[in-house]
Amino acid sequence: MKSGKVDMKKYSLILILFGMMIVCSLLNSSFLSGTNLMNILKQVSIVTICSFAQGMIIITGDIDLSIGYLAGMAGTFACIIFVATQNLFLAFMAGVLIGAMVGAINGLFVAYFKLPAFIVTLAMQTVCFGIICRYTGGQNVYKIGDFKVLGQSYMAGVIPITVVFMVVMFAITHVVLKYTKFGRYLYAIGGNKEAAIAAGIQVVKVKWSAFIISGVFAAIAGMVMMGRLNAGIPSEGQGYETDAITATVIGGTSFAGGAGTAFGTLLGSVIIGVLNNIMNLMGVDSYVQMITKGFIIIGAVLVDSLSKQGRTSIKIMASPSDAKKTK
């Protein structure tokens, strides 16, 4: 039954995406051009990587609001290290390490000290932004040289490297969630934490690891973002956490935890990308776009909440005691 429900969500998202594309092609004749479709994938790639990170955390029943600011900090620090050393591998690994460290701190307070993830990661936003602004004096980092290959190069001269990163991170997330014990533990914790503990799952370690992975994903997204911008811009990651939440929720990840897939998150991100693209092509004001995305989040959460209430009602009606009363 569970897999059937997941399939239903997946197919409904695919139908929604195709329906949107048909409508958008009618609204603007250039929408379905190869250049524009590839541009959509490039635009959503960084947010999608952040969404994979956010999705794993939301599946456990928590949330990570520090993703955007962490991406800005890790990406900018990676640029600084590359400018100083001219070693792309060293700069990339330093960015990954920064992401892992911030994720570990988040996980420490959430998993071990059992503080609310909302408060901890919200505070970490300020910490990340304060650290990078203190180090750079609030200035952007320019002349980053070959660091830009992380965001501007092409594979085989055709596929943008940003899209390649997105596909690789999708594959990793899909394998982790579907084919590993760790992935099953994430679902178990989000579905019923007490039952997970009773089953012998080390909830604290699993949650802590999830936040570390989230930090690493956010850092990679930040470095790809800075490469695409050809500069280290500390403030650029702001708002990415909201876009990531939007993509994951639209993709079927439940805020209550225990449900969600990498493929659904990818579809959710592409749907948002298509919506943003057509609004840009039609010249819709950026503030109106923000309002639209806000209502989309509310709508997606409302649908998730109503579906849960419906399932709960069905379970109550189907209970043995109710069955006897009915008789």
PDB file of C-alpha atoms in Angstrom, residues 113-317:
ATOM      1  CA  PHE A 113      20.920  18.029  23.320  1.00  0.00           C
ATOM      2  CA  LYS A 114      17.430  17.631  21.817  1.00  0.00           C
ATOM      3  CA  LEU A 115      16.951  21.315  21.038  1.00  0.00           C
ATOM      4  CA  PRO A 116      14.333  22.231  18.394  1.00  0.00           C
ATOM      5  CA  ALA A 117      15.867  22.031  14.922  1.00  0.00           C
ATOM      6  CA  PHE A 118      13.948  25.137  13.891  1.00  0.00           C
ATOM      7  CA  ILE A 119      15.645  27.254  16.576  1.00  0.00           C
ATOM      8  CA  VAL A 120      19.120  25.741  16.205  1.00  0.00           C
ATOM      9  CA  THR A 121      19.313  26.065  12.421  1.00  0.00           C
ATOM     10  CA  LEU A 122      17.692  29.496  12.477  1.00  0.00           C
ATOM     11  CA  ALA A 123      20.443  30.640  14.858  1.00  0.00           C
ATOM     12  CA  MET A 124      23.051  28.982  12.628  1.00  0.00           C
ATOM     13  CA  GLN A 125      21.915  31.242   9.781  1.00  0.00           C
ATOM     14  CA  THR A 126      23.173  34.243  11.739  1.00  0.00           C
ATOM     15  CA  VAL A 127      26.360  32.435  12.785  1.00  0.00           C
ATOM     16  CA  CYS A 128      27.287  31.473   9.210  1.00  0.00           C
ATOM     17  CA  PHE A 129      26.538  34.897   7.785  1.00  0.00           C
ATOM     18  CA  GLY A 130      28.337  36.646  10.638  1.00  0.00           C
ATOM     19  CA  ILE A 131      31.477  34.530  10.259  1.00  0.00           C
ATOM     20  CA  ILE A 132      31.876  35.051   6.519  1.00  0.00           C
ATOM     21  CA  CYS A 133      31.052  38.768   6.707  1.00  0.00           C
ATOM     22  CA  ARG A 134      33.507  39.213   9.586  1.00  0.00           C
ATOM     23  CA  TYR A 135      36.245  37.505   7.564  1.00  0.00           C
ATOM     24  CA  THR A 136      35.574  39.302   4.275  1.00  0.00           C
ATOM     25  CA  GLY A 137      34.488  42.612   5.758  1.00  0.00           C
ATOM     26  CA  GLY A 138      31.196  42.157   3.956  1.00  0.00           C
ATOM     27  CA  GLN A 139      32.937  42.364   0.571  1.00  0.00           C
ATOM     28  CA  ASN A 140      32.560  39.985  -2.357  1.00  0.00           C
ATOM     29  CA  VAL A 141      35.512  37.901  -3.556  1.00  0.00           C
ATOM     30  CA  TYR A 142      36.328  38.512  -7.216  1.00  0.00           C
ATOM     31  CA  LYS A 143      38.988  37.225  -9.633  1.00  0.00           C
ATOM     32  CA  ILE A 144      38.472  33.602  -8.586  1.00  0.00           C
ATOM     33  CA  GLY A 145      40.022  32.279 -11.808  1.00  0.00           C
ATOM     34  CA  ASP A 146      39.514  28.609 -12.629  1.00  0.00           C
ATOM     35  CA  PHE A 147      37.179  28.121  -9.676  1.00  0.00           C
ATOM     36  CA  LYS A 148      34.436  29.115 -12.113  1.00  0.00           C
ATOM     37  CA  VAL A 149      34.712  25.695 -13.820  1.00  0.00           C
ATOM     38  CA  LEU A 150      32.531  24.341 -10.983  1.00  0.00           C
ATOM     39  CA  GLY A 151      29.642  26.392 -12.290  1.00  0.00           C
ATOM     40  CA  GLN A 152      30.360  27.415 -15.876  1.00  0.00           C
ATOM     41  CA  SER A 153      32.012  24.470 -17.648  1.00  0.00           C
ATOM     42  CA  TYR A 154      30.273  21.859 -19.792  1.00  0.00           C
ATOM     43  CA  MET A 155      30.561  18.083 -19.991  1.00  0.00           C
ATOM     44  CA  ALA A 156      31.160  16.877 -23.538  1.00  0.00           C
ATOM     45  CA  GLY A 157      30.675  20.500 -24.567  1.00  0.00           C
ATOM     46  CA  VAL A 158      26.894  20.146 -24.206  1.00  0.00           C
ATOM     47  CA  ILE A 159      25.724  19.415 -20.651  1.00  0.00           C
ATOM     48  CA  PRO A 160      26.268  22.220 -18.112  1.00  0.00           C
ATOM     49  CA  ILE A 161      28.403  21.122 -15.157  1.00  0.00           C
ATOM     50  CA  THR A 162      25.725  22.462 -12.786  1.00  0.00           C
ATOM     51  CA  VAL A 163      23.262  19.930 -14.229  1.00  0.00           C
ATOM     52  CA  VAL A 164      25.896  17.191 -13.886  1.00  0.00           C
ATOM     53  CA  PHE A 165      26.311  18.043 -10.188  1.00  0.00           C
ATOM     54  CA  MET A 166      22.529  17.932  -9.759  1.00  0.00           C
ATOM     55  CA  VAL A 167      22.265  14.497 -11.398  1.00  0.00           C
ATOM     56  CA  VAL A 168      25.143  13.101  -9.329  1.00  0.00           C
ATOM     57  CA  MET A 169      23.643  14.400  -6.071  1.00  0.00           C
ATOM     58  CA  PHE A 170      20.259  12.990  -7.111  1.00  0.00           C
ATOM     59  CA  ALA A 171      21.819   9.571  -7.692  1.00  0.00           C
ATOM     60  CA  ILE A 172      23.550   9.648  -4.300  1.00  0.00           C
ATOM     61  CA  THR A 173      20.370  10.719  -2.495  1.00  0.00           C
ATOM     62  CA  HIS A 174      18.256   8.126  -4.310  1.00  0.00           C
ATOM     63  CA  VAL A 175      20.644   5.293  -3.452  1.00  0.00           C
ATOM     64  CA  VAL A 176      20.966   6.393   0.184  1.00  0.00           C
ATOM     65  CA  LEU A 177      17.212   6.677   0.735  1.00  0.00           C
ATOM     66  CA  LYS A 178      16.123   3.582  -1.158  1.00  0.00           C
ATOM     67  CA  TYR A 179      18.927   1.041  -0.876  1.00  0.00           C
ATOM     68  CA  THR A 180      20.740   1.606   2.435  1.00  0.00           C
ATOM     69  CA  LYS A 181      19.969   0.857   6.082  1.00  0.00           C
ATOM     70  CA  PHE A 182      20.683   4.482   6.867  1.00  0.00           C
ATOM     71  CA  GLY A 183      17.910   5.555   4.504  1.00  0.00           C
ATOM     72  CA  ARG A 184      15.449   3.124   6.060  1.00  0.00           C
ATOM     73  CA  TYR A 185      16.401   4.435   9.488  1.00  0.00           C
ATOM     74  CA  LEU A 186      15.599   7.988   8.381  1.00  0.00           C
ATOM     75  CA  TYR A 187      12.082   6.934   7.364  1.00  0.00           C
ATOM     76  CA  ALA A 188      11.631   4.929  10.557  1.00  0.00           C
ATOM     77  CA  ILE A 189      12.643   7.863  12.768  1.00  0.00           C
ATOM     78  CA  GLY A 190      10.356  10.269  10.939  1.00  0.00           C
ATOM     79  CA  GLY A 191       7.474   7.810  10.888  1.00  0.00           C
ATOM     80  CA  ASN A 192       7.583   6.863  14.569  1.00  0.00           C
ATOM     81  CA  LYS A 193      10.547   7.842  16.693  1.00  0.00           C
ATOM     82  CA  GLU A 194       9.511   5.750  19.704  1.00  0.00           C
ATOM     83  CA  ALA A 195       9.071   2.656  17.544  1.00  0.00           C
ATOM     84  CA  ALA A 196      12.477   3.296  15.948  1.00  0.00           C
ATOM     85  CA  ILE A 197      14.104   3.417  19.384  1.00  0.00           C
ATOM     86  CA  ALA A 198      12.296   0.229  20.395  1.00  0.00           C
ATOM     87  CA  ALA A 199      13.582  -1.428  17.218  1.00  0.00           C
ATOM     88  CA  GLY A 200      17.152  -0.695  18.279  1.00  0.00           C
ATOM     89  CA  ILE A 201      17.858   2.145  15.848  1.00  0.00           C
ATOM     90  CA  GLN A 202      20.446   4.581  17.183  1.00  0.00           C
ATOM     91  CA  VAL A 203      18.287   7.632  16.608  1.00  0.00           C
ATOM     92  CA  VAL A 204      20.806  10.157  17.919  1.00  0.00           C
ATOM     93  CA  LYS A 205      23.616   8.978  15.640  1.00  0.00           C
ATOM     94  CA  VAL A 206      21.355   8.715  12.597  1.00  0.00           C
ATOM     95  CA  LYS A 207      19.968  12.231  13.070  1.00  0.00           C
ATOM     96  CA  TRP A 208      23.443  13.617  13.672  1.00  0.00           C
ATOM     97  CA  SER A 209      24.707  11.949  10.486  1.00  0.00           C
ATOM     98  CA  ALA A 210      21.740  13.330   8.536  1.00  0.00           C
ATOM     99  CA  PHE A 211      22.651  16.895   9.539  1.00  0.00           C
ATOM    100  CA  ILE A 212      26.280  16.317   8.560  1.00  0.00           C
ATOM    101  CA  ILE A 213      25.201  15.076   5.127  1.00  0.00           C
ATOM    102  CA  SER A 214      22.867  18.061   4.817  1.00  0.00           C
ATOM    103  CA  GLY A 215      25.770  20.405   5.560  1.00  0.00           C
ATOM    104  CA  VAL A 216      27.981  18.728   2.946  1.00  0.00           C
ATOM    105  CA  PHE A 217      25.263  18.958   0.288  1.00  0.00           C
ATOM    106  CA  ALA A 218      24.677  22.631   1.109  1.00  0.00           C
ATOM    107  CA  ALA A 219      28.414  23.355   0.839  1.00  0.00           C
ATOM    108  CA  ILE A 220      28.621  21.656  -2.567  1.00  0.00           C
ATOM    109  CA  ALA A 221      25.631  23.689  -3.740  1.00  0.00           C
ATOM    110  CA  GLY A 222      27.371  26.835  -2.500  1.00  0.00           C
ATOM    111  CA  MET A 223      30.578  26.098  -4.375  1.00  0.00           C
ATOM    112  CA  VAL A 224      28.703  25.347  -7.600  1.00  0.00           C
ATOM    113  CA  MET A 225      26.763  28.576  -7.102  1.00  0.00           C
ATOM    114  CA  MET A 226      29.925  30.677  -6.649  1.00  0.00           C
ATOM    115  CA  GLY A 227      31.504  29.024  -9.677  1.00  0.00           C
ATOM    116  CA  ARG A 228      28.461  29.947 -11.733  1.00  0.00           C
ATOM    117  CA  LEU A 229      28.554  33.543 -10.462  1.00  0.00           C
ATOM    118  CA  ASN A 230      32.347  33.739 -10.985  1.00  0.00           C
ATOM    119  CA  ALA A 231      32.663  35.355  -7.552  1.00  0.00           C
ATOM    120  CA  GLY A 232      32.392  34.576  -3.860  1.00  0.00           C
ATOM    121  CA  ILE A 233      29.259  36.376  -2.687  1.00  0.00           C
ATOM    122  CA  PRO A 234      28.459  35.704   1.009  1.00  0.00           C
ATOM    123  CA  SER A 235      24.847  36.888   0.784  1.00  0.00           C
ATOM    124  CA  GLU A 236      23.939  34.923  -2.339  1.00  0.00           C
ATOM    125  CA  GLY A 237      22.668  31.851  -0.500  1.00  0.00           C
ATOM    126  CA  GLN A 238      19.933  33.716   1.352  1.00  0.00           C
ATOM    127  CA  GLY A 239      16.493  32.338   0.595  1.00  0.00           C
ATOM    128  CA  TYR A 240      17.699  29.008  -0.784  1.00  0.00           C
ATOM    129  CA  GLU A 241      16.390  27.249   2.318  1.00  0.00           C
ATOM    130  CA  THR A 242      12.877  28.476   1.466  1.00  0.00           C
ATOM    131  CA  ASP A 243      13.150  27.310  -2.141  1.00  0.00           C
ATOM    132  CA  ALA A 244      14.463  23.947  -0.906  1.00  0.00           C
ATOM    133  CA  ILE A 245      11.517  23.550   1.469  1.00  0.00           C
ATOM    134  CA  THR A 246       9.117  24.443  -1.345  1.00  0.00           C
ATOM    135  CA  ALA A 247      10.624  21.854  -3.688  1.00  0.00           C
ATOM    136  CA  THR A 248      10.654  19.061  -1.092  1.00  0.00           C
ATOM    137  CA  VAL A 249       7.081  19.674   0.079  1.00  0.00           C
ATOM    138  CA  ILE A 250       5.720  19.904  -3.474  1.00  0.00           C
ATOM    139  CA  GLY A 251       7.683  16.729  -4.233  1.00  0.00           C
ATOM    140  CA  GLY A 252       5.699  14.805  -1.630  1.00  0.00           C
ATOM    141  CA  THR A 253       7.989  14.971   1.390  1.00  0.00           C
ATOM    142  CA  SER A 254       5.828  15.192   4.498  1.00  0.00           C
ATOM    143  CA  PHE A 255       6.566  17.855   7.110  1.00  0.00           C
ATOM    144  CA  ALA A 256       5.527  15.302   9.729  1.00  0.00           C
ATOM    145  CA  GLY A 257       8.363  13.049   8.601  1.00  0.00           C
ATOM    146  CA  GLY A 258       8.539   9.468   7.376  1.00  0.00           C
ATOM    147  CA  ALA A 259       7.723  10.101   3.702  1.00  0.00           C
ATOM    148  CA  GLY A 260       9.571  11.493   0.703  1.00  0.00           C
ATOM    149  CA  THR A 261      11.760  10.467  -2.237  1.00  0.00           C
ATOM    150  CA  ALA A 262      14.697  11.899  -4.156  1.00  0.00           C
ATOM    151  CA  PHE A 263      12.738  11.654  -7.402  1.00  0.00           C
ATOM    152  CA  GLY A 264       9.792  13.519  -5.904  1.00  0.00           C
ATOM    153  CA  THR A 265      12.109  16.262  -4.684  1.00  0.00           C
ATOM    154  CA  LEU A 266      13.647  16.542  -8.155  1.00  0.00           C
ATOM    155  CA  LEU A 267      10.195  16.837  -9.733  1.00  0.00           C
ATOM    156  CA  GLY A 268       9.148  19.434  -7.145  1.00  0.00           C
ATOM    157  CA  SER A 269      12.219  21.508  -7.895  1.00  0.00           C
ATOM    158  CA  VAL A 270      11.663  21.319 -11.667  1.00  0.00           C
ATOM    159  CA  ILE A 271       8.004  22.316 -11.224  1.00  0.00           C
ATOM    160  CA  ILE A 272       9.090  25.416  -9.308  1.00  0.00           C
ATOM    161  CA  GLY A 273      11.723  26.081 -11.982  1.00  0.00           C
ATOM    162  CA  VAL A 274       9.128  25.887 -14.752  1.00  0.00           C
ATOM    163  CA  LEU A 275       6.838  28.227 -12.819  1.00  0.00           C
ATOM    164  CA  ASN A 276       9.657  30.736 -12.246  1.00  0.00           C
ATOM    165  CA  ASN A 277      10.727  30.518 -15.878  1.00  0.00           C
ATOM    166  CA  ILE A 278       7.318  31.229 -17.376  1.00  0.00           C
ATOM    167  CA  MET A 279       6.761  34.095 -14.927  1.00  0.00           C
ATOM    168  CA  ASN A 280      10.105  35.568 -15.999  1.00  0.00           C
ATOM    169  CA  LEU A 281       9.273  35.122 -19.693  1.00  0.00           C
ATOM    170  CA  MET A 282       5.948  36.885 -19.122  1.00  0.00           C
ATOM    171  CA  GLY A 283       7.593  39.707 -17.174  1.00  0.00           C
ATOM    172  CA  VAL A 284       5.866  38.989 -13.839  1.00  0.00           C
ATOM    173  CA  ASP A 285       7.164  41.207 -11.040  1.00  0.00           C
ATOM    174  CA  SER A 286       9.728  39.480  -8.765  1.00  0.00           C
ATOM    175  CA  TYR A 287       7.716  40.359  -5.651  1.00  0.00           C
ATOM    176  CA  VAL A 288       4.642  38.710  -7.150  1.00  0.00           C
ATOM    177  CA  GLN A 289       6.781  35.630  -7.766  1.00  0.00           C
ATOM    178  CA  MET A 290       7.745  35.573  -4.084  1.00  0.00           C
ATOM    179  CA  ILE A 291       4.089  35.838  -3.065  1.00  0.00           C
ATOM    180  CA  THR A 292       3.204  33.003  -5.432  1.00  0.00           C
ATOM    181  CA  LYS A 293       5.877  30.696  -4.009  1.00  0.00           C
ATOM    182  CA  GLY A 294       4.740  31.521  -0.480  1.00  0.00           C
ATOM    183  CA  PHE A 295       1.182  30.471  -1.227  1.00  0.00           C
ATOM    184  CA  ILE A 296       2.464  27.345  -2.978  1.00  0.00           C
ATOM    185  CA  ILE A 297       4.217  26.287   0.243  1.00  0.00           C
ATOM    186  CA  ILE A 298       1.046  26.890   2.264  1.00  0.00           C
ATOM    187  CA  GLY A 299      -1.021  24.957  -0.263  1.00  0.00           C
ATOM    188  CA  ALA A 300       1.384  22.004  -0.334  1.00  0.00           C
ATOM    189  CA  VAL A 301       1.470  21.784   3.466  1.00  0.00           C
ATOM    190  CA  LEU A 302      -2.323  22.053   3.585  1.00  0.00           C
ATOM    191  CA  VAL A 303      -2.714  19.175   1.120  1.00  0.00           C
ATOM    192  CA  ASP A 304      -0.255  17.079   3.147  1.00  0.00           C
ATOM    193  CA  SER A 305      -2.111  17.869   6.377  1.00  0.00           C
ATOM    194  CA  LEU A 306      -5.526  17.036   4.902  1.00  0.00           C
ATOM    195  CA  SER A 307      -4.262  13.764   3.439  1.00  0.00           C
ATOM    196  CA  LYS A 308      -2.894  12.778   6.849  1.00  0.00           C
ATOM    197  CA  GLN A 309      -6.190  13.612   8.527  1.00  0.00           C
ATOM    198  CA  GLY A 310      -7.959  11.495   5.931  1.00  0.00           C
ATOM    199  CA  ARG A 311      -5.671   8.517   6.550  1.00  0.00           C
ATOM    200  CA  THR A 312      -6.122   8.892  10.324  1.00  0.00           C
ATOM    201  CA  SER A 313      -9.908   8.921   9.938  1.00  0.00           C
ATOM    202  CA  ILE A 314      -9.786   5.784   7.840  1.00  0.00           C
ATOM    203  CA  LYS A 315      -7.643   4.024  10.451  1.00  0.00           C
ATOM    204  CA  ILE A 316     -10.032   5.006  13.239  1.00  0.00           C
ATOM    205  CA  MET A 317     -13.072   3.811  11.292  1.00  0.00           C
TER     206      MET A 317
END
